[in-house]
Amino acid sequence: QVQLVESGGGLVQPGESLRLSCAASGDTFDVESMAWYRQAPGKEREPVADLSRDGNTNYADSVKGRFTVSYDNHRDTMYLEMNALKPEDTAVYSCSVRVHPGTEYWGQGTQVTVSS
C-alpha cells in the first residue's frame, strides 16, 4: 500500500505564494503518476496538476503559469508551488498516486485559504 500525507496549507493573502508537499511512503515502485486535486466547499473535486512518471505535466487552465508541480525522488515527495494566489484558489488540496495496475491512493488533504 501507499500512504500520502499533505502539508503546507494555510492562510495567505491574494498574490502571495504557498508550497504544498505530498509525502509518499510504502510501496511506491510501481507508481505511474501523481496528481494534485482541489475541492472548494459546495464544489466538485477538480484536477489541478498531473505529473506522470516520464516527467510530463498537465495543468488546469485556471492555474497555468502560476502553479508548478514537481517531484523529489530522494524524499519521495511531490510538491505544488502556488504563486500569485487568488481567492478562487481557496480549497482543500489533496494529492493522489496511481499505482499499477490501476490502484489509486489519496491523502486527506490540506486547507488553502486565500483571503485579504
Short mmCIF file of C-alpha atoms in Angstrom, two decimals:
data_model
loop_
_atom_site.label_atom_id
_atom_site.label_comp_id
_atom_site.label_asym_id
_atom_site.label_seq_id
_atom_site.Cartn_x
_atom_site.Cartn_y
_atom_site.Cartn_z
CA GLN A 1 0.00 0.00 0.00
CA VAL A 2 0.91 3.65 -0.35
CA GLN A 3 0.37 6.33 2.25
CA LEU A 4 0.17 10.01 1.38
CA VAL A 5 0.42 12.97 3.71
CA GLU A 6 -0.14 16.52 2.50
CA SER A 7 1.23 19.56 4.26
CA GLY A 8 1.96 23.22 3.65
CA GLY A 9 -1.51 24.67 3.52
CA GLY A 10 -2.51 27.80 5.34
CA LEU A 11 -3.99 31.27 5.14
CA VAL A 12 -2.42 33.72 2.71
CA GLN A 13 -3.34 36.99 1.07
CA PRO A 14 -4.04 37.33 -2.66
CA GLY A 15 -0.84 37.47 -4.66
CA GLU A 16 1.18 35.50 -2.14
CA SER A 17 2.63 32.03 -2.56
CA LEU A 18 2.45 28.64 -0.90
CA ARG A 19 4.28 25.40 -1.44
CA LEU A 20 2.36 22.22 -0.75
CA SER A 21 4.03 18.89 -0.09
CA CYS A 22 2.76 15.36 -0.55
CA ALA A 23 4.99 12.81 1.16
CA ALA A 24 4.59 9.26 -0.11
CA SER A 25 5.53 6.13 1.78
CA GLY A 26 5.06 2.42 1.34
CA ASP A 27 5.40 0.55 -1.92
CA THR A 28 5.95 3.29 -4.49
CA PHE A 29 7.98 1.30 -7.03
CA ASP A 30 5.08 0.95 -9.45
CA VAL A 31 3.74 4.49 -9.27
CA GLU A 32 2.54 5.56 -12.70
CA SER A 33 1.52 9.11 -11.97
CA MET A 34 0.78 11.57 -9.23
CA ALA A 35 -1.65 14.44 -9.19
CA TRP A 36 -2.98 17.33 -7.17
CA TYR A 37 -6.70 17.92 -6.83
CA ARG A 38 -8.68 20.55 -5.03
CA GLN A 39 -12.21 20.84 -3.75
CA ALA A 40 -13.89 24.03 -2.64
CA PRO A 41 -16.96 23.97 -0.37
CA GLY A 42 -20.02 23.01 -2.37
CA LYS A 43 -17.96 22.30 -5.46
CA GLU A 44 -16.84 19.13 -7.15
CA ARG A 45 -13.27 17.98 -6.80
CA GLU A 46 -11.23 19.14 -9.76
CA PRO A 47 -7.80 18.21 -11.06
CA VAL A 48 -5.14 20.87 -10.66
CA ALA A 49 -1.87 19.33 -11.82
CA ASP A 50 -0.76 15.94 -13.03
CA LEU A 51 2.74 14.50 -13.11
CA SER A 52 3.49 11.29 -14.97
CA ARG A 53 6.45 9.02 -14.35
CA ASP A 54 8.13 10.21 -17.54
CA GLY A 55 8.05 13.76 -16.24
CA ASN A 56 5.21 15.09 -18.33
CA THR A 57 2.95 17.58 -16.63
CA ASN A 58 -0.56 18.84 -17.18
CA TYR A 59 -2.23 21.80 -15.52
CA ALA A 60 -5.73 23.06 -15.26
CA ASP A 61 -6.25 26.20 -17.32
CA SER A 62 -7.08 28.13 -14.18
CA VAL A 63 -3.61 27.57 -12.71
CA LYS A 64 -1.35 27.53 -15.76
CA GLY A 65 1.53 29.91 -15.37
CA ARG A 66 1.00 30.17 -11.63
CA PHE A 67 1.35 26.62 -10.27
CA THR A 68 4.24 24.21 -10.75
CA VAL A 69 4.25 20.52 -9.84
CA SER A 70 7.50 18.69 -9.15
CA TYR A 71 8.80 15.52 -7.55
CA ASP A 72 11.81 14.81 -5.37
CA ASN A 73 12.87 11.17 -5.76
CA HIS A 74 15.16 11.26 -2.75
CA ARG A 75 12.41 12.46 -0.45
CA ASP A 76 9.63 10.64 -2.31
CA THR A 77 7.66 13.85 -2.14
CA MET A 78 5.56 15.69 -4.68
CA TYR A 79 5.31 19.45 -4.45
CA LEU A 80 2.89 22.04 -5.72
CA GLU A 81 4.32 25.53 -5.85
CA MET A 82 1.48 28.00 -5.98
CA ASN A 83 2.22 31.59 -6.93
CA ALA A 84 0.04 34.65 -7.42
CA LEU A 85 -2.71 33.02 -5.41
CA LYS A 86 -6.27 34.18 -5.91
CA PRO A 87 -9.32 33.89 -3.64
CA GLU A 88 -10.78 31.38 -6.08
CA ASP A 89 -7.84 29.08 -5.31
CA THR A 90 -9.29 28.54 -1.84
CA ALA A 91 -9.92 24.83 -1.41
CA VAL A 92 -8.78 21.64 0.22
CA TYR A 93 -5.87 20.36 -1.82
CA SER A 94 -5.29 16.62 -1.98
CA CYS A 95 -2.68 14.50 -3.66
CA SER A 96 -3.30 11.27 -5.49
CA VAL A 97 -0.99 8.45 -6.52
CA ARG A 98 -1.84 5.95 -9.22
CA VAL A 99 -0.11 2.59 -8.85
CA HIS A 100 -0.01 -0.12 -11.49
CA PRO A 101 -2.30 -1.93 -12.18
CA GLY A 102 -4.83 0.79 -11.55
CA THR A 103 -4.97 1.31 -7.80
CA GLU A 104 -5.31 4.90 -6.65
CA TYR A 105 -4.41 6.29 -3.24
CA TRP A 106 -5.36 9.61 -1.68
CA GLY A 107 -4.17 11.79 1.12
CA GLN A 108 -6.55 13.56 3.48
CA GLY A 109 -5.80 17.00 2.10
CA THR A 110 -4.54 20.33 3.32
CA GLN A 111 -6.55 23.54 3.50
CA VAL A 112 -5.50 26.54 1.43
CA THR A 113 -7.32 29.78 2.12
CA VAL A 114 -6.63 32.91 0.09
CA SER A 115 -8.23 35.96 1.61
CA SER A 116 -7.46 39.60 2.25
#
